[in-house]
PDB file of C-alpha atoms in Angstrom:
ATOM      1  CA  UNK A1074     -23.978  43.724  36.860  1.00 43.00           C
ATOM      2  CA  UNK A1075     -26.448  44.773  39.547  1.00 48.00           C
ATOM      3  CA  UNK A1076     -28.863  47.700  38.476  1.00 51.00           C
ATOM      4  CA  UNK A1077     -29.856  48.333  41.853  1.00 59.00           C
ATOM      5  CA  UNK A1078     -33.789  47.372  41.417  1.00 57.00           C
ATOM      6  CA  UNK A1079     -33.776  44.760  43.964  1.00 56.00           C
ATOM      7  CA  UNK A1080     -32.687  46.996  46.795  1.00 58.00           C
ATOM      8  CA  UNK A1081     -35.746  49.269  45.836  1.00 55.00           C
ATOM      9  CA  UNK A1082     -38.399  46.502  45.496  1.00 55.00           C
ATOM     10  CA  UNK A1083     -37.475  45.172  48.825  1.00 56.00           C
ATOM     11  CA  UNK A1084     -38.273  48.790  49.977  1.00 62.00           C
ATOM     12  CA  UNK A1085     -41.710  49.549  48.436  1.00 71.00           C
ATOM     13  CA  UNK A1086     -43.088  46.823  46.423  1.00 75.00           C
ATOM     14  CA  UNK A1087     -46.303  47.820  44.601  1.00 80.00           C
ATOM     15  CA  UNK A1088     -47.589  44.174  44.486  1.00 84.00           C
ATOM     16  CA  UNK A1089     -47.705  41.045  46.477  1.00 84.00           C
ATOM     17  CA  UNK A1090     -47.426  37.534  45.390  1.00 82.00           C
ATOM     18  CA  UNK A1091     -50.418  35.485  44.157  1.00 80.00           C
ATOM     19  CA  UNK A1092     -51.776  37.504  41.538  1.00 87.00           C
ATOM     20  CA  UNK A1093     -54.104  36.091  38.627  1.00 87.00           C
ATOM     21  CA  UNK A1094     -52.224  37.747  35.748  1.00 90.00           C
ATOM     22  CA  UNK A1095     -51.256  35.666  32.980  1.00 89.00           C
ATOM     23  CA  UNK A1096     -47.904  34.521  32.513  1.00 91.00           C
ATOM     24  CA  UNK A1097     -45.455  37.394  31.232  1.00 93.00           C
ATOM     25  CA  UNK A1098     -48.086  39.933  32.271  1.00 93.00           C
ATOM     26  CA  UNK A1099     -46.864  43.452  31.561  1.00 95.00           C
ATOM     27  CA  UNK A1100     -49.095  45.116  34.067  1.00 93.00           C
ATOM     28  CA  UNK A1101     -47.821  43.352  36.739  1.00 92.00           C
ATOM     29  CA  UNK A1102     -44.510  44.616  35.991  1.00 93.00           C
ATOM     30  CA  UNK A1103     -45.618  48.351  35.722  1.00 95.00           C
ATOM     31  CA  UNK A1104     -47.625  47.983  38.859  1.00 94.00           C
ATOM     32  CA  UNK A1105     -44.273  46.597  40.699  1.00 92.00           C
ATOM     33  CA  UNK A1106     -42.391  49.320  39.108  1.00 94.00           C
ATOM     34  CA  UNK A1107     -45.035  52.034  40.704  1.00 94.00           C
ATOM     35  CA  UNK A1108     -44.319  51.257  44.220  1.00 92.00           C
ATOM     36  CA  UNK A1109     -40.709  51.420  43.372  1.00 93.00           C
ATOM     37  CA  UNK A1110     -41.052  54.561  41.926  1.00 95.00           C
ATOM     38  CA  UNK A1111     -43.885  56.474  44.340  1.00 95.00           C
ATOM     39  CA  UNK A1112     -43.069  54.639  47.601  1.00 91.00           C
ATOM     40  CA  UNK A1113     -45.420  54.944  50.451  1.00 87.00           C
ATOM     41  CA  UNK A1114     -48.700  57.144  50.808  1.00 92.00           C
ATOM     42  CA  UNK A1115     -50.126  55.992  47.764  1.00 95.00           C
ATOM     43  CA  UNK A1116     -53.962  55.471  47.068  1.00 96.00           C
ATOM     44  CA  UNK A1117     -54.747  53.646  43.559  1.00 96.00           C
ATOM     45  CA  UNK A1118     -57.995  54.101  42.037  1.00 97.00           C
ATOM     46  CA  UNK A1119     -58.202  51.276  39.298  1.00 96.00           C
ATOM     47  CA  UNK A1120     -60.372  51.780  36.404  1.00 95.00           C
ATOM     48  CA  UNK A1121     -62.092  48.632  35.023  1.00 93.00           C
ATOM     49  CA  UNK A1122     -59.763  46.319  33.187  1.00 90.00           C
ATOM     50  CA  UNK A1123     -57.130  43.630  33.508  1.00 89.00           C
ATOM     51  CA  UNK A1124     -56.334  45.130  36.405  1.00 89.00           C
ATOM     52  CA  UNK A1125     -59.267  44.979  38.164  1.00 89.00           C
ATOM     53  CA  UNK A1126     -58.931  41.177  37.831  1.00 89.00           C
ATOM     54  CA  UNK A1127     -55.256  40.775  38.558  1.00 89.00           C
ATOM     55  CA  UNK A1128     -55.627  41.999  41.926  1.00 89.00           C
ATOM     56  CA  UNK A1129     -57.879  38.734  43.037  1.00 85.00           C
ATOM     57  CA  UNK A1130     -61.246  38.147  44.710  1.00 82.00           C
ATOM     58  CA  UNK A1131     -62.244  40.809  47.464  1.00 77.00           C
ATOM     59  CA  UNK A1132     -61.751  40.751  50.473  1.00 80.00           C
ATOM     60  CA  UNK A1133     -58.050  40.121  49.391  1.00 80.00           C
ATOM     61  CA  UNK A1134     -56.069  42.604  47.228  1.00 86.00           C
ATOM     62  CA  UNK A1135     -52.488  41.560  45.991  1.00 89.00           C
ATOM     63  CA  UNK A1136     -51.890  45.155  45.260  1.00 90.00           C
ATOM     64  CA  UNK A1137     -49.637  47.128  48.027  1.00 87.00           C
ATOM     65  CA  UNK A1138     -51.591  49.747  48.224  1.00 90.00           C
ATOM     66  CA  UNK A1139     -55.228  51.259  49.490  1.00 92.00           C
ATOM     67  CA  UNK A1140     -57.322  50.668  46.411  1.00 93.00           C
ATOM     68  CA  UNK A1141     -60.768  51.652  45.181  1.00 95.00           C
ATOM     69  CA  UNK A1142     -62.146  49.630  41.878  1.00 95.00           C
ATOM     70  CA  UNK A1143     -64.451  52.168  39.580  1.00 96.00           C
ATOM     71  CA  UNK A1144     -66.196  51.861  36.579  1.00 94.00           C
ATOM     72  CA  UNK A1145     -64.510  53.257  33.016  1.00 90.00           C
ATOM     73  CA  UNK A1146     -65.404  56.935  33.128  1.00 92.00           C
ATOM     74  CA  UNK A1147     -65.337  57.430  36.951  1.00 95.00           C
ATOM     75  CA  UNK A1148     -61.438  56.971  37.630  1.00 97.00           C
ATOM     76  CA  UNK A1149     -60.644  60.747  37.386  1.00 97.00           C
ATOM     77  CA  UNK A1150     -63.658  62.301  39.349  1.00 97.00           C
ATOM     78  CA  UNK A1151     -62.922  59.601  42.029  1.00 97.00           C
ATOM     79  CA  UNK A1152     -59.550  60.282  42.290  1.00 98.00           C
ATOM     80  CA  UNK A1153     -60.033  64.139  42.195  1.00 97.00           C
ATOM     81  CA  UNK A1154     -62.623  63.830  45.044  1.00 97.00           C
ATOM     82  CA  UNK A1155     -60.150  61.325  47.008  1.00 98.00           C
ATOM     83  CA  UNK A1156     -57.282  64.219  46.686  1.00 97.00           C
ATOM     84  CA  UNK A1157     -59.434  66.852  47.650  1.00 97.00           C
ATOM     85  CA  UNK A1158     -60.779  64.680  50.705  1.00 97.00           C
ATOM     86  CA  UNK A1159     -56.755  63.765  51.978  1.00 97.00           C
ATOM     87  CA  UNK A1160     -56.042  67.468  51.868  1.00 96.00           C
ATOM     88  CA  UNK A1161     -58.647  69.109  53.837  1.00 97.00           C
ATOM     89  CA  UNK A1162     -57.944  66.086  56.500  1.00 96.00           C
ATOM     90  CA  UNK A1163     -54.271  67.204  56.461  1.00 96.00           C
ATOM     91  CA  UNK A1164     -52.872  63.813  55.346  1.00 94.00           C
ATOM     92  CA  UNK A1165     -50.311  63.438  52.610  1.00 92.00           C
ATOM     93  CA  UNK A1166     -51.262  60.780  49.810  1.00 95.00           C
ATOM     94  CA  UNK A1167     -50.358  60.495  46.199  1.00 97.00           C
ATOM     95  CA  UNK A1168     -53.852  59.665  44.502  1.00 98.00           C
ATOM     96  CA  UNK A1169     -53.271  57.558  41.309  1.00 98.00           C
ATOM     97  CA  UNK A1170     -55.772  56.561  38.484  1.00 98.00           C
ATOM     98  CA  UNK A1171     -54.492  53.376  36.917  1.00 97.00           C
ATOM     99  CA  UNK A1172     -56.232  52.655  33.744  1.00 97.00           C
ATOM    100  CA  UNK A1173     -55.999  51.201  30.534  1.00 96.00           C
ATOM    101  CA  UNK A1174     -55.981  52.491  27.059  1.00 95.00           C
ATOM    102  CA  UNK A1175     -59.719  51.751  26.441  1.00 93.00           C
ATOM    103  CA  UNK A1176     -60.409  53.418  29.670  1.00 94.00           C
ATOM    104  CA  UNK A1177     -58.332  56.389  28.818  1.00 96.00           C
ATOM    105  CA  UNK A1178     -58.415  56.666  24.995  1.00 96.00           C
ATOM    106  CA  UNK A1179     -62.025  55.810  24.514  1.00 96.00           C
ATOM    107  CA  UNK A1180     -64.593  55.518  27.248  1.00 94.00           C
ATOM    108  CA  UNK A1181     -62.986  57.516  29.969  1.00 94.00           C
ATOM    109  CA  UNK A1182     -61.386  60.216  27.568  1.00 96.00           C
ATOM    110  CA  UNK A1183     -64.030  62.935  28.462  1.00 96.00           C
ATOM    111  CA  UNK A1184     -63.276  62.551  32.564  1.00 97.00           C
ATOM    112  CA  UNK A1185     -59.458  62.386  31.745  1.00 97.00           C
ATOM    113  CA  UNK A1186     -59.872  65.473  29.632  1.00 98.00           C
ATOM    114  CA  UNK A1187     -62.110  67.149  32.265  1.00 97.00           C
ATOM    115  CA  UNK A1188     -59.566  66.095  35.198  1.00 98.00           C
ATOM    116  CA  UNK A1189     -56.337  67.511  33.000  1.00 98.00           C
ATOM    117  CA  UNK A1190     -58.509  70.778  32.429  1.00 97.00           C
ATOM    118  CA  UNK A1191     -59.345  71.325  35.879  1.00 97.00           C
ATOM    119  CA  UNK A1192     -55.448  70.785  36.548  1.00 98.00           C
ATOM    120  CA  UNK A1193     -56.679  68.175  39.418  1.00 98.00           C
ATOM    121  CA  UNK A1194     -54.044  67.403  41.873  1.00 98.00           C
ATOM    122  CA  UNK A1195     -53.912  63.809  40.499  1.00 98.00           C
ATOM    123  CA  UNK A1196     -51.509  61.540  38.810  1.00 98.00           C
ATOM    124  CA  UNK A1197     -53.125  59.823  35.729  1.00 98.00           C
ATOM    125  CA  UNK A1198     -51.166  56.608  34.566  1.00 98.00           C
ATOM    126  CA  UNK A1199     -52.220  54.986  31.273  1.00 98.00           C
ATOM    127  CA  UNK A1200     -51.188  51.089  31.219  1.00 97.00           C
ATOM    128  CA  UNK A1201     -51.356  50.812  27.174  1.00 97.00           C
ATOM    129  CA  UNK A1202     -51.504  47.379  25.951  1.00 97.00           C
ATOM    130  CA  UNK A1203     -53.261  48.582  22.992  1.00 97.00           C
ATOM    131  CA  UNK A1204     -56.331  46.924  23.235  1.00 96.00           C
ATOM    132  CA  UNK A1205     -59.159  45.744  25.347  1.00 95.00           C
ATOM    133  CA  UNK A1206     -57.224  42.757  26.351  1.00 93.00           C
ATOM    134  CA  UNK A1207     -59.327  41.797  29.377  1.00 89.00           C
ATOM    135  CA  UNK A1208     -62.549  41.548  27.314  1.00 92.00           C
ATOM    136  CA  UNK A1209     -60.946  39.459  24.319  1.00 91.00           C
ATOM    137  CA  UNK A1210     -58.609  41.725  22.564  1.00 94.00           C
ATOM    138  CA  UNK A1211     -60.809  44.234  20.678  1.00 96.00           C
ATOM    139  CA  UNK A1212     -59.164  47.079  18.884  1.00 96.00           C
ATOM    140  CA  UNK A1213     -59.212  50.516  21.003  1.00 97.00           C
ATOM    141  CA  UNK A1214     -58.325  53.860  20.093  1.00 97.00           C
ATOM    142  CA  UNK A1215     -54.729  53.195  21.088  1.00 97.00           C
ATOM    143  CA  UNK A1216     -54.495  50.109  18.676  1.00 98.00           C
ATOM    144  CA  UNK A1217     -51.587  50.802  15.959  1.00 97.00           C
ATOM    145  CA  UNK A1218     -52.405  50.784  12.099  1.00 97.00           C
ATOM    146  CA  UNK A1219     -52.526  47.111  10.749  1.00 97.00           C
ATOM    147  CA  UNK A1220     -52.388  45.678  14.049  1.00 97.00           C
ATOM    148  CA  UNK A1221     -54.890  42.620  14.148  1.00 97.00           C
ATOM    149  CA  UNK A1222     -57.502  42.357  16.890  1.00 97.00           C
ATOM    150  CA  UNK A1223     -60.643  40.393  17.373  1.00 96.00           C
ATOM    151  CA  UNK A1224     -62.403  43.235  15.748  1.00 97.00           C
ATOM    152  CA  UNK A1225     -59.882  43.987  13.162  1.00 96.00           C
ATOM    153  CA  UNK A1226     -59.403  40.883  11.716  1.00 95.00           C
ATOM    154  CA  UNK A1227     -57.803  42.298   8.526  1.00 94.00           C
ATOM    155  CA  UNK A1228     -55.989  44.864  10.393  1.00 96.00           C
ATOM    156  CA  UNK A1229     -56.997  48.489  12.019  1.00 97.00           C
ATOM    157  CA  UNK A1230     -57.273  50.923   9.365  1.00 96.00           C
ATOM    158  CA  UNK A1231     -56.447  53.689  11.674  1.00 96.00           C
ATOM    159  CA  UNK A1232     -53.427  55.019  13.351  1.00 96.00           C
ATOM    160  CA  UNK A1233     -52.995  54.966  16.918  1.00 96.00           C
ATOM    161  CA  UNK A1234     -54.375  58.001  19.034  1.00 96.00           C
ATOM    162  CA  UNK A1235     -51.625  59.857  20.750  1.00 97.00           C
ATOM    163  CA  UNK A1236     -52.952  60.796  24.052  1.00 97.00           C
ATOM    164  CA  UNK A1237     -49.458  62.018  25.300  1.00 98.00           C
ATOM    165  CA  UNK A1238     -49.709  64.545  22.800  1.00 97.00           C
ATOM    166  CA  UNK A1239     -53.542  65.304  23.617  1.00 97.00           C
ATOM    167  CA  UNK A1240     -52.453  65.764  27.341  1.00 98.00           C
ATOM    168  CA  UNK A1241     -49.930  68.371  26.411  1.00 97.00           C
ATOM    169  CA  UNK A1242     -52.542  70.188  24.482  1.00 97.00           C
ATOM    170  CA  UNK A1243     -54.097  70.489  27.805  1.00 97.00           C
ATOM    171  CA  UNK A1244     -51.460  72.484  29.274  1.00 96.00           C
ATOM    172  CA  UNK A1245     -51.026  70.368  32.335  1.00 97.00           C
ATOM    173  CA  UNK A1246     -47.588  70.617  34.544  1.00 97.00           C
ATOM    174  CA  UNK A1247     -46.441  67.055  33.895  1.00 98.00           C
ATOM    175  CA  UNK A1248     -46.526  64.590  30.904  1.00 98.00           C
ATOM    176  CA  UNK A1249     -44.465  61.381  30.440  1.00 98.00           C
ATOM    177  CA  UNK A1250     -44.207  58.246  28.262  1.00 98.00           C
ATOM    178  CA  UNK A1251     -42.669  54.936  29.711  1.00 98.00           C
ATOM    179  CA  UNK A1252     -41.927  51.429  28.835  1.00 98.00           C
ATOM    180  CA  UNK A1253     -41.886  48.412  30.802  1.00 97.00           C
ATOM    181  CA  UNK A1254     -38.492  47.620  29.057  1.00 97.00           C
ATOM    182  CA  UNK A1255     -36.651  50.558  30.718  1.00 97.00           C
ATOM    183  CA  UNK A1256     -37.604  50.358  34.523  1.00 96.00           C
ATOM    184  CA  UNK A1257     -35.170  52.990  35.752  1.00 96.00           C
ATOM    185  CA  UNK A1258     -36.298  55.446  33.115  1.00 97.00           C
ATOM    186  CA  UNK A1259     -40.001  54.818  34.291  1.00 97.00           C
ATOM    187  CA  UNK A1260     -39.258  54.780  37.908  1.00 96.00           C
ATOM    188  CA  UNK A1261     -37.420  58.122  37.991  1.00 97.00           C
ATOM    189  CA  UNK A1262     -40.316  59.630  35.785  1.00 98.00           C
ATOM    190  CA  UNK A1263     -42.640  58.165  38.690  1.00 97.00           C
ATOM    191  CA  UNK A1264     -40.639  60.058  41.087  1.00 97.00           C
ATOM    192  CA  UNK A1265     -40.680  63.569  39.571  1.00 97.00           C
ATOM    193  CA  UNK A1266     -44.268  63.178  38.805  1.00 98.00           C
ATOM    194  CA  UNK A1267     -44.747  62.599  42.588  1.00 97.00           C
ATOM    195  CA  UNK A1268     -43.060  66.202  43.175  1.00 96.00           C
ATOM    196  CA  UNK A1269     -45.251  68.047  40.994  1.00 97.00           C
ATOM    197  CA  UNK A1270     -48.472  69.875  42.226  1.00 96.00           C
ATOM    198  CA  UNK A1271     -51.538  69.615  39.656  1.00 97.00           C
ATOM    199  CA  UNK A1272     -52.476  67.368  37.119  1.00 98.00           C
ATOM    200  CA  UNK A1273     -49.947  64.620  35.919  1.00 98.00           C
ATOM    201  CA  UNK A1274     -49.800  62.201  33.380  1.00 98.00           C
ATOM    202  CA  UNK A1275     -47.687  59.102  32.742  1.00 98.00           C
ATOM    203  CA  UNK A1276     -48.382  56.784  29.675  1.00 98.00           C
ATOM    204  CA  UNK A1277     -46.557  53.561  29.804  1.00 98.00           C
ATOM    205  CA  UNK A1278     -46.171  51.041  27.202  1.00 98.00           C
ATOM    206  CA  UNK A1279     -47.119  47.320  28.249  1.00 98.00           C
ATOM    207  CA  UNK A1280     -46.750  44.732  25.357  1.00 98.00           C
ATOM    208  CA  UNK A1281     -49.244  42.027  25.879  1.00 96.00           C
ATOM    209  CA  UNK A1282     -48.389  38.528  25.036  1.00 96.00           C
ATOM    210  CA  UNK A1283     -51.580  37.374  24.524  1.00 94.00           C
ATOM    211  CA  UNK A1284     -52.887  40.142  22.154  1.00 95.00           C
ATOM    212  CA  UNK A1285     -49.944  41.146  20.427  1.00 97.00           C
ATOM    213  CA  UNK A1286     -49.060  37.179  20.048  1.00 97.00           C
ATOM    214  CA  UNK A1287     -45.706  36.744  21.042  1.00 97.00           C
ATOM    215  CA  UNK A1288     -43.983  34.157  23.560  1.00 97.00           C
ATOM    216  CA  UNK A1289     -44.563  35.721  27.161  1.00 96.00           C
ATOM    217  CA  UNK A1290     -40.963  35.255  27.972  1.00 97.00           C
ATOM    218  CA  UNK A1291     -40.545  38.393  25.742  1.00 97.00           C
ATOM    219  CA  UNK A1292     -42.484  40.897  27.339  1.00 97.00           C
ATOM    220  CA  UNK A1293     -39.160  43.064  28.388  1.00 97.00           C
ATOM    221  CA  UNK A1294     -37.578  42.409  24.962  1.00 97.00           C
ATOM    222  CA  UNK A1295     -40.799  43.698  23.055  1.00 98.00           C
ATOM    223  CA  UNK A1296     -41.116  46.649  25.083  1.00 98.00           C
ATOM    224  CA  UNK A1297     -37.341  47.439  24.723  1.00 98.00           C
ATOM    225  CA  UNK A1298     -37.775  46.873  20.695  1.00 98.00           C
ATOM    226  CA  UNK A1299     -40.981  49.430  20.615  1.00 98.00           C
ATOM    227  CA  UNK A1300     -38.262  51.975  21.798  1.00 98.00           C
ATOM    228  CA  UNK A1301     -35.370  51.345  19.970  1.00 98.00           C
ATOM    229  CA  UNK A1302     -37.251  51.132  16.704  1.00 98.00           C
ATOM    230  CA  UNK A1303     -38.644  54.612  17.380  1.00 98.00           C
ATOM    231  CA  UNK A1304     -42.506  53.330  17.774  1.00 98.00           C
ATOM    232  CA  UNK A1305     -42.318  54.432  21.075  1.00 98.00           C
ATOM    233  CA  UNK A1306     -40.993  57.468  21.985  1.00 98.00           C
ATOM    234  CA  UNK A1307     -39.608  58.439  25.063  1.00 98.00           C
ATOM    235  CA  UNK A1308     -40.046  61.920  26.799  1.00 98.00           C
ATOM    236  CA  UNK A1309     -41.152  64.149  29.352  1.00 98.00           C
ATOM    237  CA  UNK A1310     -42.963  67.351  29.487  1.00 98.00           C
ATOM    238  CA  UNK A1311     -42.491  69.289  32.830  1.00 95.00           C
ATOM    239  CA  UNK A1312     -43.973  72.858  33.057  1.00 88.00           C
ATOM    240  CA  UNK A1313     -43.691  73.827  29.300  1.00 92.00           C
ATOM    241  CA  UNK A1314     -40.592  72.051  28.371  1.00 96.00           C
ATOM    242  CA  UNK A1315     -39.959  69.003  26.279  1.00 98.00           C
ATOM    243  CA  UNK A1316     -36.970  66.484  27.040  1.00 98.00           C
ATOM    244  CA  UNK A1317     -36.501  63.529  25.090  1.00 98.00           C
ATOM    245  CA  UNK A1318     -34.946  60.276  27.109  1.00 98.00           C
ATOM    246  CA  UNK A1319     -31.654  59.075  26.606  1.00 97.00           C
ATOM    247  CA  UNK A1320     -32.891  55.769  25.056  1.00 97.00           C
ATOM    248  CA  UNK A1321     -34.733  57.563  22.331  1.00 98.00           C
ATOM    249  CA  UNK A1322     -32.389  60.474  21.537  1.00 98.00           C
ATOM    250  CA  UNK A1323     -31.043  58.442  18.391  1.00 98.00           C
ATOM    251  CA  UNK A1324     -35.030  58.646  16.844  1.00 98.00           C
ATOM    252  CA  UNK A1325     -34.477  62.509  16.343  1.00 97.00           C
ATOM    253  CA  UNK A1326     -32.039  61.418  13.386  1.00 96.00           C
ATOM    254  CA  UNK A1327     -34.082  59.184  11.000  1.00 94.00           C
ATOM    255  CA  UNK A1328     -30.873  57.707   9.807  1.00 96.00           C
ATOM    256  CA  UNK A1329     -29.876  56.363  13.091  1.00 96.00           C
ATOM    257  CA  UNK A1330     -33.231  54.730  13.768  1.00 96.00           C
ATOM    258  CA  UNK A1331     -33.103  51.092  14.288  1.00 97.00           C
ATOM    259  CA  UNK A1332     -35.749  49.570  11.285  1.00 97.00           C
ATOM    260  CA  UNK A1333     -39.437  49.147  12.789  1.00 97.00           C
ATOM    261  CA  UNK A1334     -39.744  45.710  11.166  1.00 97.00           C
ATOM    262  CA  UNK A1335     -37.424  44.615  14.072  1.00 97.00           C
ATOM    263  CA  UNK A1336     -40.493  45.654  16.268  1.00 98.00           C
ATOM    264  CA  UNK A1337     -43.180  44.217  13.957  1.00 97.00           C
ATOM    265  CA  UNK A1338     -41.698  40.770  12.997  1.00 97.00           C
ATOM    266  CA  UNK A1339     -41.846  39.717  16.683  1.00 96.00           C
ATOM    267  CA  UNK A1340     -45.236  40.024  16.986  1.00 98.00           C
ATOM    268  CA  UNK A1341     -48.113  37.734  15.315  1.00 97.00           C
ATOM    269  CA  UNK A1342     -50.583  40.649  15.182  1.00 97.00           C
ATOM    270  CA  UNK A1343     -48.586  42.202  12.395  1.00 97.00           C
ATOM    271  CA  UNK A1344     -47.903  39.215  10.200  1.00 94.00           C
ATOM    272  CA  UNK A1345     -50.479  40.364   7.896  1.00 92.00           C
ATOM    273  CA  UNK A1346     -48.817  43.539   7.002  1.00 95.00           C
ATOM    274  CA  UNK A1347     -47.810  44.342   3.148  1.00 95.00           C
ATOM    275  CA  UNK A1348     -44.893  46.352   1.865  1.00 96.00           C
ATOM    276  CA  UNK A1349     -47.079  49.432   1.557  1.00 96.00           C
ATOM    277  CA  UNK A1350     -48.556  48.988   5.048  1.00 96.00           C
ATOM    278  CA  UNK A1351     -45.580  48.969   6.922  1.00 97.00           C
ATOM    279  CA  UNK A1352     -44.705  52.303   4.996  1.00 96.00           C
ATOM    280  CA  UNK A1353     -48.000  53.759   6.269  1.00 96.00           C
ATOM    281  CA  UNK A1354     -46.827  52.971   9.803  1.00 96.00           C
ATOM    282  CA  UNK A1355     -43.387  54.223   9.233  1.00 97.00           C
ATOM    283  CA  UNK A1356     -44.797  57.412   7.954  1.00 97.00           C
ATOM    284  CA  UNK A1357     -46.798  57.574  11.318  1.00 97.00           C
ATOM    285  CA  UNK A1358     -43.723  57.191  13.232  1.00 97.00           C
ATOM    286  CA  UNK A1359     -42.003  59.949  11.420  1.00 97.00           C
ATOM    287  CA  UNK A1360     -44.699  62.372  11.780  1.00 97.00           C
ATOM    288  CA  UNK A1361     -44.832  61.850  15.724  1.00 97.00           C
ATOM    289  CA  UNK A1362     -40.985  62.412  15.602  1.00 98.00           C
ATOM    290  CA  UNK A1363     -41.633  65.601  13.628  1.00 97.00           C
ATOM    291  CA  UNK A1364     -43.961  67.260  16.071  1.00 97.00           C
ATOM    292  CA  UNK A1365     -41.691  66.179  18.942  1.00 98.00           C
ATOM    293  CA  UNK A1366     -38.896  67.669  16.778  1.00 97.00           C
ATOM    294  CA  UNK A1367     -40.917  70.909  16.155  1.00 97.00           C
ATOM    295  CA  UNK A1368     -41.720  71.201  19.853  1.00 96.00           C
ATOM    296  CA  UNK A1369     -38.124  71.145  20.876  1.00 97.00           C
ATOM    297  CA  UNK A1370     -37.134  73.608  18.039  1.00 95.00           C
ATOM    298  CA  UNK A1371     -39.471  76.284  19.322  1.00 92.00           C
ATOM    299  CA  UNK A1372     -39.227  76.087  23.132  1.00 89.00           C
TER     300      UNK A1372
END
């Protein structure tokens, strides 16, 4: 069955061939879909990370957009300045910050929070592979409980920082979550975000085969399992209203959720989890869904 992706891809491809990405790289997938969702007139501000390397060596660039590479904490301020400059010149441009979870949840969080509080007219996109993969796979604030990284060889002791909910707390116009396993959902959210004025935040889960320890051919499968087991909720928050994406509606009722073990067992980073630790992770997932249900009930 044709999903219509090829036709969209041929019109607006966000990435060209010949990148230096690893096999099975989810960031390449997410970047390709970015072009499919946003189309033309996009300016990219890339915060230091895997995507700084994937694009290739200057003066060549595999990203099919004008691109600025910046240090971790400089992304939002650079993008806000660019957006104002384009506006003053009367040019229509969507300025996008492309940052990893380390650049968003840890090193760059202060500048991200500042841009959200100011309601800067930019689109901020967190590409979440749940660790500092470009520098060797160290834990980040977005690494989940129990995951083995190079700095948490016994498994991380803390739960994942929930950036999408933190962005909602900033009262910004648009927040959405996505997964590279569900490209149509991700692309449609990008299209909506492009139409919104003010600060927009999209958080896309990008499973990394080398840090998560699974076969590179299974990137899309792992990304789907994250959603199907309710580990990664898909939702959209637009002008104060929360909507759960169809792919995640079954998660509102705990009885219809697929066991999270199906998501954990396909990855080597969770191989040391005990039964008690799996229960702790399940309790965290329950707590996230209770928050989302509470928001739905009170709107």
